[in-house]
Coordinates of C-alpha atoms in Angstrom, one line a residue:
M133 CA -21.2 44.2 -69.0
G134 CA -22.3 46.1 -65.9
T135 CA -23.1 49.7 -65.9
A136 CA -22.7 51.7 -62.7
I137 CA -25.2 54.5 -62.2
V138 CA -24.7 57.3 -59.7
L139 CA -27.4 60.0 -59.8
R140 CA -26.4 62.1 -62.8
E141 CA -23.5 59.9 -63.8
S142 CA -23.2 56.7 -65.8
S143 CA -20.1 54.6 -66.6
T144 CA -19.0 51.2 -67.8
P145 CA -15.7 49.8 -66.8
P146 CA -13.1 49.0 -69.4
D147 CA -12.8 45.4 -70.6
V148 CA -9.6 45.6 -72.6
V149 CA -6.1 46.9 -72.0
V150 CA -4.3 48.4 -75.0
P151 CA -0.5 47.7 -74.8
D152 CA 2.1 50.4 -75.4
G153 CA 3.3 49.3 -78.7
V154 CA 0.2 49.2 -80.8
N155 CA -0.4 51.0 -84.1
A156 CA -3.8 51.7 -85.5
S157 CA -2.8 49.8 -88.7
D158 CA -1.9 46.6 -86.9
D159 CA -5.2 44.9 -87.7
V160 CA -4.4 45.0 -91.4
F161 CA -1.3 42.9 -90.9
D162 CA -2.8 40.6 -88.2
N163 CA -5.6 39.7 -90.6
A164 CA -3.1 38.8 -93.3
A165 CA -1.1 36.6 -91.0
R166 CA -4.3 34.8 -89.6
R167 CA -6.4 34.4 -92.7
P168 CA -4.5 35.6 -95.7
E169 CA -7.3 34.6 -98.3
H170 CA -10.1 36.1 -96.2
I171 CA -11.9 38.8 -98.3
V172 CA -11.8 42.1 -96.2
L173 CA -12.5 44.7 -99.0
Q174 CA -14.3 45.1 -102.3
R175 CA -12.8 47.5 -104.8
K176 CA -14.6 48.8 -107.8
A177 CA -12.8 49.1 -111.1
G178 CA -14.1 49.2 -114.6
G179 CA -17.6 49.2 -113.4
R180 CA -17.3 45.9 -111.5
W181 CA -16.5 45.0 -107.8
H182 CA -13.4 43.0 -107.2
A183 CA -12.6 41.2 -104.0
V184 CA -9.4 42.1 -102.1
T185 CA -8.0 39.6 -99.7
A186 CA -6.4 40.3 -96.4
K187 CA -2.9 39.4 -97.8
Q188 CA -3.4 41.6 -100.9
F189 CA -4.4 44.6 -98.9
A190 CA -1.5 44.2 -96.4
E191 CA 0.9 43.9 -99.3
E192 CA -0.4 47.2 -100.9
V193 CA -0.4 49.0 -97.6
T194 CA 3.2 47.8 -97.0
R195 CA 4.4 49.0 -100.4
L196 CA 2.7 52.3 -100.1
A197 CA 4.1 52.9 -96.6
G198 CA 7.5 51.8 -97.8
G199 CA 7.2 54.4 -100.5
L200 CA 6.6 57.1 -97.9
I201 CA 9.7 55.9 -96.0
A202 CA 11.7 55.9 -99.3
I203 CA 11.1 59.5 -100.1
G204 CA 12.0 60.5 -96.6
I205 CA 8.7 60.9 -94.7
Q206 CA 9.6 60.8 -91.0
P207 CA 7.7 59.5 -88.0
G208 CA 5.3 62.1 -86.6
E209 CA 5.3 64.2 -89.9
R210 CA 1.8 65.1 -91.1
V211 CA 0.5 63.8 -94.4
A212 CA -2.8 65.3 -95.7
L213 CA -5.5 63.1 -97.2
M214 CA -8.2 64.8 -99.4
S215 CA -10.6 62.6 -101.2
A216 CA -14.1 61.4 -101.3
T217 CA -14.8 57.9 -99.8
R218 CA -13.1 55.3 -101.9
Y219 CA -10.8 52.3 -101.6
E220 CA -7.7 54.5 -102.0
W221 CA -8.7 56.5 -99.0
A222 CA -8.4 53.4 -96.7
L223 CA -5.2 52.4 -98.5
C224 CA -3.5 55.8 -98.0
D225 CA -4.6 56.2 -94.5
F226 CA -3.3 52.8 -93.3
A227 CA -0.1 53.4 -95.2
I228 CA 0.5 56.8 -93.5
L229 CA -0.2 55.1 -90.0
A230 CA 2.1 52.2 -90.9
A231 CA 4.9 54.5 -91.9
G232 CA 4.6 56.2 -88.4
A233 CA 3.3 59.5 -89.9
V234 CA 0.2 61.4 -89.0
T235 CA -3.0 61.4 -91.2
V236 CA -4.6 64.9 -91.6
P237 CA -8.0 64.2 -93.3
I238 CA -9.6 67.1 -95.4
Y239 CA -13.1 67.0 -96.8
E240 CA -13.1 67.1 -100.6
T241 CA -15.8 69.8 -100.4
S242 CA -13.5 72.2 -98.4
S243 CA -12.8 75.6 -99.8
T244 CA -9.4 76.7 -100.8
E245 CA -9.2 78.9 -97.7
Q246 CA -10.2 76.0 -95.5
V247 CA -7.6 73.7 -97.1
A248 CA -4.9 76.4 -96.8
W249 CA -5.6 76.8 -93.1
I250 CA -5.5 73.0 -92.4
L251 CA -2.3 72.5 -94.3
R252 CA -0.6 75.5 -92.8
D253 CA -1.8 74.8 -89.2
S254 CA -0.9 71.1 -89.3
G255 CA 2.4 71.7 -91.1
A256 CA 1.7 68.9 -93.6
V257 CA 4.7 67.9 -95.6
A258 CA 2.8 65.8 -98.2
A259 CA -0.7 65.3 -99.5
F260 CA -2.7 62.5 -101.2
V261 CA -5.5 63.9 -103.3
E262 CA -8.2 62.2 -105.2
D263 CA -7.8 63.8 -108.6
A264 CA -6.4 66.7 -110.7
G265 CA -9.1 69.1 -109.5
L266 CA -8.2 68.6 -105.8
S267 CA -4.6 68.6 -106.8
D268 CA -5.1 72.2 -108.1
V269 CA -6.8 73.2 -104.9
V270 CA -4.0 71.9 -102.7
G271 CA -1.4 73.4 -105.0
A272 CA -3.0 76.8 -104.8
A273 CA -3.4 76.5 -100.9
G274 CA -0.3 74.6 -100.1
P275 CA 2.2 76.2 -97.6
A276 CA 6.0 76.0 -98.1
S277 CA 6.1 73.0 -95.9
L278 CA 4.3 70.8 -98.5
R279 CA 7.1 68.8 -100.3
H280 CA 5.1 66.1 -102.1
Q281 CA 1.7 65.6 -103.6
W282 CA 0.1 62.5 -105.2
T283 CA -3.2 61.8 -107.0
M284 CA -5.2 58.6 -106.5
E285 CA -6.6 58.4 -110.0
H286 CA -4.9 57.5 -113.3
G287 CA -2.1 55.6 -111.6
G288 CA -0.9 58.5 -109.6
L289 CA 0.2 56.2 -106.7
D290 CA 2.1 53.8 -108.8
P291 CA 5.6 55.5 -108.6
L292 CA 5.3 55.7 -104.8
M293 CA 4.3 51.9 -104.7
A294 CA 7.2 51.1 -107.0
A295 CA 9.6 52.9 -104.7
G296 CA 8.1 51.2 -101.7
A297 CA 8.5 47.7 -103.2
L298 CA 12.4 48.3 -102.8
V299 CA 12.0 49.0 -99.1
P300 CA 12.3 45.9 -96.8
A301 CA 9.0 45.0 -95.1
E302 CA 11.0 44.9 -91.9
S303 CA 11.4 48.8 -92.2
V304 CA 7.6 49.2 -92.2
R305 CA 7.3 46.9 -89.2
Q306 CA 9.8 48.9 -87.3
R307 CA 8.0 52.1 -88.0
R308 CA 4.8 50.6 -86.6
R309 CA 6.5 49.5 -83.4
A310 CA 6.4 53.0 -81.8
N311 CA 4.5 54.4 -78.9
A312 CA 0.7 54.0 -78.7
D313 CA 0.4 57.6 -77.4
D314 CA 2.1 58.8 -80.6
L315 CA -0.2 60.9 -82.8
A316 CA -2.1 58.9 -85.4
S317 CA -4.3 61.6 -86.8
I318 CA -5.1 65.3 -86.6
V319 CA -8.8 65.7 -87.4
Y320 CA -10.1 69.3 -87.9
T321 CA -13.5 70.4 -86.6
S322 CA -16.0 72.0 -88.9
G323 CA -14.9 75.5 -87.9
T324 CA -18.3 77.1 -88.0
T325 CA -17.6 79.5 -85.2
G326 CA -14.0 80.3 -86.2
P327 CA -10.9 78.7 -87.6
A328 CA -11.1 74.9 -87.5
K329 CA -9.3 73.3 -84.5
G330 CA -7.2 70.2 -85.0
C331 CA -8.1 67.3 -82.7
M332 CA -5.0 65.3 -81.7
I333 CA -6.0 61.6 -81.9
S334 CA -3.5 59.0 -80.8
H335 CA -3.0 55.4 -81.9
R336 CA -4.2 54.4 -78.4
N337 CA -7.4 56.5 -78.8
L338 CA -8.2 54.7 -82.1
V339 CA -7.3 51.2 -81.0
S340 CA -9.1 51.6 -77.6
E341 CA -12.2 52.9 -79.4
V342 CA -12.2 50.1 -81.8
R343 CA -11.8 47.4 -79.2
S344 CA -14.3 49.1 -76.9
V345 CA -17.0 49.1 -79.7
C346 CA -16.1 45.5 -80.8
G347 CA -16.0 44.3 -77.2
A348 CA -19.5 45.7 -76.4
A349 CA -22.2 43.0 -76.0
G350 CA -23.5 41.7 -79.2
V351 CA -21.5 43.8 -81.7
T352 CA -19.0 41.2 -82.7
E353 CA -21.5 38.3 -82.4
S354 CA -24.4 39.7 -84.4
V355 CA -23.4 43.0 -86.2
L356 CA -19.7 43.2 -87.3
T357 CA -19.2 39.5 -87.7
D358 CA -16.5 38.2 -90.1
R359 CA -19.3 37.5 -92.6
A360 CA -20.8 41.0 -92.3
R361 CA -20.7 43.3 -95.4
I362 CA -20.7 47.1 -95.1
L363 CA -21.0 49.7 -97.8
L364 CA -19.3 53.0 -96.6
F365 CA -20.5 56.1 -98.3
L366 CA -20.2 58.7 -95.5
P367 CA -17.1 60.8 -95.8
L368 CA -14.2 58.9 -94.3
T369 CA -12.8 62.2 -93.2
H370 CA -15.5 62.2 -90.5
I371 CA -14.4 60.3 -87.5
L372 CA -17.5 58.1 -87.3
A373 CA -17.0 56.5 -90.6
R374 CA -13.3 56.1 -90.1
V375 CA -13.8 54.3 -86.8
V376 CA -16.5 52.0 -88.3
Q377 CA -13.9 51.1 -91.0
L378 CA -11.3 50.4 -88.4
A379 CA -13.7 48.2 -86.4
A380 CA -14.8 46.3 -89.6
I381 CA -11.1 45.6 -90.4
H382 CA -10.5 44.6 -86.8
N383 CA -13.4 42.0 -87.0
G384 CA -12.7 40.9 -90.5
A385 CA -15.9 42.2 -91.9
R386 CA -16.0 43.0 -95.7
I387 CA -15.9 46.7 -96.7
A388 CA -16.9 48.4 -99.9
H389 CA -16.6 52.1 -100.6
T390 CA -18.5 54.5 -102.7
S391 CA -19.0 58.3 -102.9
D392 CA -21.6 58.0 -105.8
I393 CA -24.7 58.9 -103.9
R394 CA -26.7 59.5 -107.1
H395 CA -26.4 55.8 -107.8
L396 CA -26.4 54.6 -104.2
A397 CA -29.5 52.4 -104.8
A398 CA -27.6 50.5 -107.4
E399 CA -24.5 50.1 -105.3
L400 CA -26.7 48.8 -102.4
R401 CA -28.1 46.2 -104.7
D402 CA -24.7 45.1 -105.8
V403 CA -23.0 45.0 -102.4
R404 CA -26.1 43.8 -100.5
P405 CA -24.7 45.2 -97.2
T406 CA -25.8 43.6 -93.8
V407 CA -24.8 46.7 -92.0
L408 CA -25.7 50.2 -93.1
L409 CA -23.9 53.3 -91.7
A410 CA -25.6 56.6 -92.2
V411 CA -26.4 59.9 -90.6
P412 CA -30.0 60.6 -89.5
R413 CA -30.8 62.6 -92.6
V414 CA -30.2 59.6 -94.9
F415 CA -32.8 57.6 -92.9
E416 CA -35.2 60.5 -93.0
K417 CA -34.8 60.7 -96.8
A418 CA -35.4 57.0 -97.1
Y419 CA -38.6 57.3 -95.0
N420 CA -39.9 60.3 -96.9
T421 CA -39.1 58.7 -100.3
A422 CA -41.1 55.6 -99.3
Q423 CA -44.0 57.7 -98.0
R424 CA -44.0 59.8 -101.2
T425 CA -43.9 56.8 -103.4
A426 CA -46.9 55.2 -101.5
I427 CA -48.9 58.4 -101.8
I428 CA -48.1 58.7 -105.6
G429 CA -49.3 55.0 -106.0
G430 CA -52.5 55.8 -104.2
H431 CA -51.4 53.8 -101.1
G432 CA -51.0 56.6 -98.7
R433 CA -53.5 55.1 -96.2
L434 CA -51.6 51.8 -96.3
F435 CA -48.3 53.4 -95.6
R436 CA -49.8 55.4 -92.6
A437 CA -51.2 52.1 -91.2
A438 CA -47.8 50.4 -91.7
D439 CA -46.1 53.3 -90.0
A440 CA -48.4 53.2 -87.0
T441 CA -47.9 49.5 -86.8
A442 CA -44.2 49.5 -86.9
T443 CA -44.1 52.2 -84.2
A444 CA -46.5 50.3 -82.0
Y445 CA -44.5 47.1 -82.5
S446 CA -41.3 48.7 -81.5
L447 CA -42.9 50.4 -78.4
A448 CA -44.3 47.0 -77.4
L449 CA -40.9 45.5 -77.4
D450 CA -40.0 47.7 -74.5
R451 CA -43.1 46.9 -72.6
G452 CA -43.1 43.1 -72.3
G453 CA -43.4 42.2 -76.1
P454 CA -46.2 42.6 -78.7
G455 CA -49.4 40.7 -78.5
W456 CA -50.5 38.1 -81.2
W457 CA -52.7 40.7 -83.0
L458 CA -49.9 43.2 -83.3
R459 CA -47.5 40.5 -84.4
A460 CA -50.0 39.4 -87.1
R461 CA -50.6 43.0 -88.3
R462 CA -46.8 43.4 -88.5
R463 CA -46.3 40.2 -90.6
V464 CA -48.9 41.6 -93.1
F465 CA -47.2 44.9 -93.4
D466 CA -43.8 43.3 -93.6
R467 CA -44.9 41.7 -96.9
L468 CA -46.6 44.8 -98.2
V469 CA -44.3 47.6 -97.0
Y470 CA -41.3 46.9 -94.8
S471 CA -39.6 44.2 -97.0
K472 CA -39.7 46.7 -99.9
L473 CA -38.0 49.3 -97.7
R474 CA -35.3 46.8 -96.8
A475 CA -35.0 45.8 -100.4
A476 CA -34.2 49.4 -101.3
M477 CA -31.3 49.1 -98.9
G478 CA -29.9 46.0 -100.6
G479 CA -32.2 43.4 -99.2
D480 CA -29.9 42.0 -96.5
V481 CA -29.5 44.8 -94.0
T482 CA -30.3 43.8 -90.4
H483 CA -28.5 46.5 -88.6
A484 CA -27.9 50.2 -89.1
V485 CA -25.5 52.4 -87.3
S486 CA -26.6 56.1 -87.0
G487 CA -24.5 58.9 -85.7
G488 CA -23.5 62.5 -86.4
A489 CA -26.8 63.8 -85.0
A490 CA -29.9 62.7 -83.1
L491 CA -32.1 60.2 -85.0
G492 CA -35.2 60.9 -83.0
A493 CA -37.6 58.5 -81.4
R494 CA -40.2 58.7 -84.1
L495 CA -37.9 57.5 -86.8
G496 CA -36.2 55.1 -84.6
H497 CA -39.3 53.2 -83.6
F498 CA -40.4 53.1 -87.2
L499 CA -37.2 51.6 -88.4
R500 CA -37.0 49.0 -85.5
G501 CA -40.6 48.0 -86.1
A502 CA -39.8 47.6 -89.8
G503 CA -37.1 45.1 -89.2
L504 CA -34.0 47.3 -89.1
T505 CA -32.3 47.5 -85.6
V506 CA -30.6 50.9 -85.4
L507 CA -27.5 51.1 -83.2
E508 CA -27.6 54.9 -82.5
G509 CA -24.6 56.2 -80.6
Y510 CA -23.1 59.5 -79.4
G511 CA -19.6 60.9 -79.6
L512 CA -17.5 63.7 -80.9
T513 CA -14.3 64.1 -83.0
E514 CA -12.7 64.9 -79.7
T515 CA -13.7 61.5 -78.3
S516 CA -12.5 59.5 -81.3
S517 CA -16.2 58.9 -82.2
G518 CA -18.5 56.8 -79.8
V519 CA -18.8 57.3 -76.1
T520 CA -22.3 55.7 -75.9
L521 CA -24.1 53.2 -78.0
N522 CA -27.4 51.4 -78.1
L523 CA -26.4 47.7 -78.3
P524 CA -28.3 45.0 -80.1
A525 CA -29.7 43.5 -76.9
A526 CA -29.9 46.8 -74.9
Q527 CA -32.0 49.1 -77.0
R528 CA -33.8 52.2 -75.8
V529 CA -35.1 54.1 -78.9
G530 CA -35.0 57.9 -78.4
T531 CA -31.7 57.7 -76.6
V532 CA -28.1 57.3 -77.7
G533 CA -27.4 54.3 -75.5
R534 CA -25.3 53.6 -72.5
P535 CA -21.5 54.3 -72.1
L536 CA -19.2 51.9 -74.0
P537 CA -16.6 50.0 -72.0
G538 CA -14.1 52.4 -70.6
C539 CA -16.4 55.5 -71.0
S540 CA -18.3 57.7 -68.5
V541 CA -21.0 60.3 -68.9
R542 CA -22.0 63.0 -66.4
I543 CA -24.7 65.6 -66.5
A544 CA -23.6 69.0 -65.3
A545 CA -25.8 71.3 -63.2
D546 CA -26.8 73.3 -66.3
G547 CA -27.6 70.2 -68.3
E548 CA -24.4 69.9 -70.3
V549 CA -23.2 66.5 -71.2
L550 CA -19.6 65.8 -69.8
V551 CA -17.6 62.7 -70.8
K552 CA -14.5 60.8 -70.0
G553 CA -13.2 57.7 -71.9
V554 CA -10.7 55.7 -73.8
G555 CA -11.1 57.7 -76.9
V556 CA -11.0 61.2 -75.4
F557 CA -8.2 63.1 -77.3
A558 CA -5.1 64.8 -75.8
G559 CA -6.1 68.3 -76.9
Y560 CA -6.1 70.7 -79.8
W561 CA -3.1 70.9 -82.0
R562 CA -1.1 74.0 -81.2
N563 CA -4.0 75.5 -79.2
G564 CA -3.3 75.3 -75.5
Q565 CA -6.0 77.7 -74.6
A566 CA -8.8 75.8 -76.4
T567 CA -7.5 72.6 -74.8
A568 CA -7.7 74.1 -71.4
D569 CA -11.2 75.4 -72.0
A570 CA -12.4 72.0 -73.2
F571 CA -11.9 70.2 -69.9
D572 CA -13.0 71.0 -66.4
E573 CA -10.8 70.8 -63.2
Q574 CA -11.6 67.0 -62.8
G575 CA -10.7 66.1 -66.3
W576 CA -14.2 65.9 -67.8
L577 CA -14.6 67.0 -71.3
H578 CA -17.3 69.6 -72.2
T579 CA -19.2 68.4 -75.1
G580 CA -21.4 71.5 -75.6
D581 CA -24.5 69.2 -75.9
L582 CA -27.5 69.2 -73.5
G583 CA -29.0 66.0 -72.2
G584 CA -30.1 63.7 -69.5
L585 CA -29.7 60.2 -68.1
D586 CA -32.4 57.6 -67.8
D587 CA -31.3 54.3 -66.2
G588 CA -27.8 55.0 -67.5
Y589 CA -29.1 55.7 -71.1
L590 CA -28.1 59.1 -72.5
C591 CA -30.6 61.3 -74.2
I592 CA -29.4 64.4 -76.2
T593 CA -31.9 67.2 -76.2
G594 CA -29.8 69.8 -78.1
R595 CA -26.8 72.0 -78.2
K596 CA -26.0 74.7 -75.7
K597 CA -25.2 77.2 -78.3
D598 CA -28.4 76.3 -80.2
L599 CA -30.6 76.8 -77.2
I600 CA -33.2 79.6 -78.0
V601 CA -34.2 82.0 -75.3
T602 CA -37.2 84.0 -76.3
A603 CA -37.9 87.6 -75.2
S604 CA -40.2 86.3 -72.4
G605 CA -37.3 84.1 -71.1
K606 CA -38.6 80.8 -72.3
N607 CA -35.8 78.3 -73.2
V608 CA -36.5 76.3 -76.3
A609 CA -34.3 73.4 -77.6
P610 CA -35.0 73.4 -81.4
A611 CA -34.2 69.7 -82.0
V612 CA -37.7 68.2 -81.2
L613 CA -39.6 70.5 -83.6
E614 CA -37.0 70.4 -86.3
D615 CA -37.0 66.6 -86.2
R616 CA -40.7 66.3 -86.6
L617 CA -40.9 68.9 -89.4
R618 CA -38.2 67.1 -91.4
A619 CA -40.5 64.0 -91.2
H620 CA -43.0 65.7 -93.6
P621 CA -42.3 64.8 -97.3
L622 CA -42.5 68.5 -98.3
V623 CA -39.9 69.7 -95.9
D624 CA -36.2 69.2 -96.6
Q625 CA -34.4 71.3 -93.8
C626 CA -35.7 73.3 -90.9
V627 CA -34.1 75.9 -88.7
L628 CA -35.9 77.3 -85.6
V629 CA -35.3 81.0 -84.7
G630 CA -36.5 83.2 -81.9
D631 CA -33.6 84.2 -79.7
G632 CA -34.5 87.3 -78.0
R633 CA -37.7 87.5 -80.1
P634 CA -41.3 87.5 -78.9
Y635 CA -42.1 83.9 -80.2
I636 CA -40.6 80.8 -82.0
A637 CA -40.5 80.9 -85.8
A638 CA -39.0 78.7 -88.5
L639 CA -37.1 78.9 -91.7
L640 CA -37.8 76.0 -94.1
T641 CA -36.4 74.6 -97.3
L642 CA -38.6 72.3 -99.4
D643 CA -37.7 69.0 -101.0
Q644 CA -37.6 69.8 -104.7
E645 CA -38.8 66.3 -105.9
T646 CA -41.8 66.4 -103.6
V647 CA -42.6 70.0 -104.6
A648 CA -42.6 68.9 -108.2
Q649 CA -45.0 66.0 -107.4
W650 CA -47.2 68.3 -105.4
T651 CA -47.4 70.8 -108.3
A652 CA -48.2 67.9 -110.7
E653 CA -51.1 66.8 -108.4
H654 CA -52.5 70.2 -107.6
R655 CA -51.8 72.1 -110.9
G656 CA -51.9 69.3 -113.4
P657 CA -49.1 67.4 -115.1
H658 CA -47.9 70.6 -116.9
G659 CA -48.0 72.7 -113.8
V660 CA -45.0 75.1 -113.2
I661 CA -43.2 74.8 -109.9
P662 CA -43.8 78.1 -108.1
A663 CA -40.8 80.4 -108.4
A664 CA -41.5 82.2 -105.2
L665 CA -42.4 79.3 -102.8
H666 CA -42.9 81.6 -99.9
D667 CA -45.7 83.5 -101.8
D668 CA -47.7 80.4 -103.0
R669 CA -50.8 80.2 -100.8
D670 CA -51.7 76.6 -101.6
L671 CA -48.2 75.4 -100.9
I672 CA -48.0 77.4 -97.6
A673 CA -51.3 75.8 -96.6
A674 CA -49.8 72.4 -97.2
V675 CA -46.7 73.1 -95.2
Q676 CA -48.8 74.6 -92.4
T677 CA -50.3 71.1 -91.8
A678 CA -46.7 69.8 -91.1
V679 CA -46.1 72.8 -88.7
D680 CA -49.4 72.1 -86.9
E681 CA -48.5 68.5 -86.5
A682 CA -45.0 69.3 -85.2
N683 CA -46.4 71.8 -82.7
R684 CA -48.5 69.0 -81.0
A685 CA -45.3 67.9 -79.5
V686 CA -44.6 71.0 -77.4
S687 CA -46.2 73.6 -75.3
N688 CA -47.8 76.7 -76.7
A689 CA -44.9 78.8 -75.6
E690 CA -42.5 76.6 -77.6
A691 CA -44.7 76.2 -80.7
I692 CA -43.9 77.6 -84.1
K693 CA -46.1 80.8 -84.6
R694 CA -44.9 81.7 -88.0
F695 CA -42.6 80.1 -90.8
R696 CA -41.1 81.2 -93.9
I697 CA -40.1 79.1 -97.0
V698 CA -36.7 80.1 -98.2
A699 CA -34.8 79.3 -101.3
G700 CA -33.1 75.9 -101.2
P701 CA -31.8 73.3 -101.0
F702 CA -29.0 73.9 -98.5
A703 CA -25.7 72.8 -99.9
V704 CA -22.9 70.7 -98.4
G705 CA -19.9 72.9 -97.8
E706 CA -22.1 75.9 -97.3
E707 CA -25.2 75.7 -95.1
L708 CA -24.6 72.0 -94.4
T709 CA -21.7 70.1 -93.0
P710 CA -20.5 67.0 -95.0
T711 CA -22.6 64.9 -92.6
Q712 CA -25.7 66.8 -93.5
K713 CA -25.9 68.9 -90.2
V714 CA -27.1 72.4 -90.6
R715 CA -24.5 75.1 -89.9
R716 CA -27.0 77.1 -87.8
G717 CA -24.8 80.1 -87.3
L718 CA -24.1 80.6 -91.0
V719 CA -27.8 80.1 -91.9
L720 CA -28.8 82.7 -89.2
T721 CA -26.3 85.2 -90.7
K722 CA -27.0 84.5 -94.2
L723 CA -30.8 84.6 -93.9
A724 CA -31.0 87.5 -91.4
G725 CA -33.4 89.4 -93.8
E726 CA -35.7 86.4 -93.9
I727 CA -35.7 86.2 -90.1
D728 CA -36.5 89.9 -89.8
A729 CA -39.5 89.4 -92.2
L730 CA -40.8 86.7 -89.8
Y731 CA -41.2 89.3 -87.1
A732 CA -42.2 92.3 -89.2
G733 CA -45.4 93.9 -88.1

């Protein structure tokens, strides 16, 4: 795969041609025809995991799609899908696609107002929901266009499946043989700066994206093989998890689903995934937990040495390879530290896919040095997920990789990342002005992200709208400092502030488990966690060490001069998106008084 580089532009030519008659559900039926007994999914029922073959899954999808046809769902009509990640999410999505309808995913954490907007704006005529609680939400929010609603739990899909069993399979096949440019899904953005916008994703977008990812060097050969196992726990409503699921189905990898994050460690042990998909915050939590456990056990010095060795080993891989002494040190720490970290992820993980936000070079080097190759990529809902990806044999930690086949990246004069590619959407649903604003006159999509190119590799430095301009005119991208601060076990979330102010400051929330441990160590086993964290001098002093360490990465003008500990933790659906990204605008508004206190006097 050759990558052409022209000054501030990088592109990779397409290596697949998607025919006009494809449907994003086709791989389900192709798998059943080629290898009917091949296990493609695992379904949890009665506390146990059960294998689902390609033939069984295709039959279930056919019956459910037939049910949609039987009750009168027409091609192009929108069907909402509101549920946490589970087997039935995949089943319903593929059935909607196979019936020629359009999937409208909705996060199960959405408010009634958000649900009402998406249902009304999309004109959804039916909805699949997870349980009775979400059924009530949809019922309260549902517009007049909503004619049908089914729950996934307690046999709620059975009547539809029974109706579909009477519909000839040929009827489903005919529904799938439509135009590849027909809508497959309308995926709504987070809507943090106004009403959520619906991204129109076609079958061609999804199929092209999947074939581009699977056709990239090393992905099919060493990552998503037909023997690979993946445990999906990120919300399937998010385009990244959904495309990974489509890619796994395409390659015949085995998928298991869970939304039980509280018992994720047990699920990882049961499934023993070879591939782990997560957002950076999940990896940060894993690192911080390992660090905290080592400190509690009196092995803090050992962990610090293992951390330094992993980082040095990863850096050496990019500089001609590690020497014998570094290789020997790594083998020692692999037995003592790294193997235990991998065991906590199930024991068989060799690759991780990270997206949704920047992972950061610090954590990326540690994970690679610890034996976990992270395929970090970059994309948007508007691009059907990935535009760039670090490939197994073409890694550059600290970047989000080179363009995937059929994709191009350009850096605008102001540093904004512009993209073109096979997955780029047709526009926003019923919003022509927003669509026009999203593209420049040459058809490049504005991403709103800032970045640069190095030998064709894209590095994201922040969001245009997040760029802080201090009163003295200094431009500060907050990502670097925020990333380093979240590496400290005491810090959970961090938001830099300082726009129009005399200096940079920070709002911090603390990790409750670490604070409890800190209290036990410094106040005795019966110590009481401070109620007013921002007034506890000893705790502030401990956090100050994290701030001082983070400030070493930037100039004095960019450094954090003051910080304030605020009540936490931030909650998904409020201060956090479902993929753990901070809703910065909401936080700045909600904590305006705390920000003023940082600059008082």
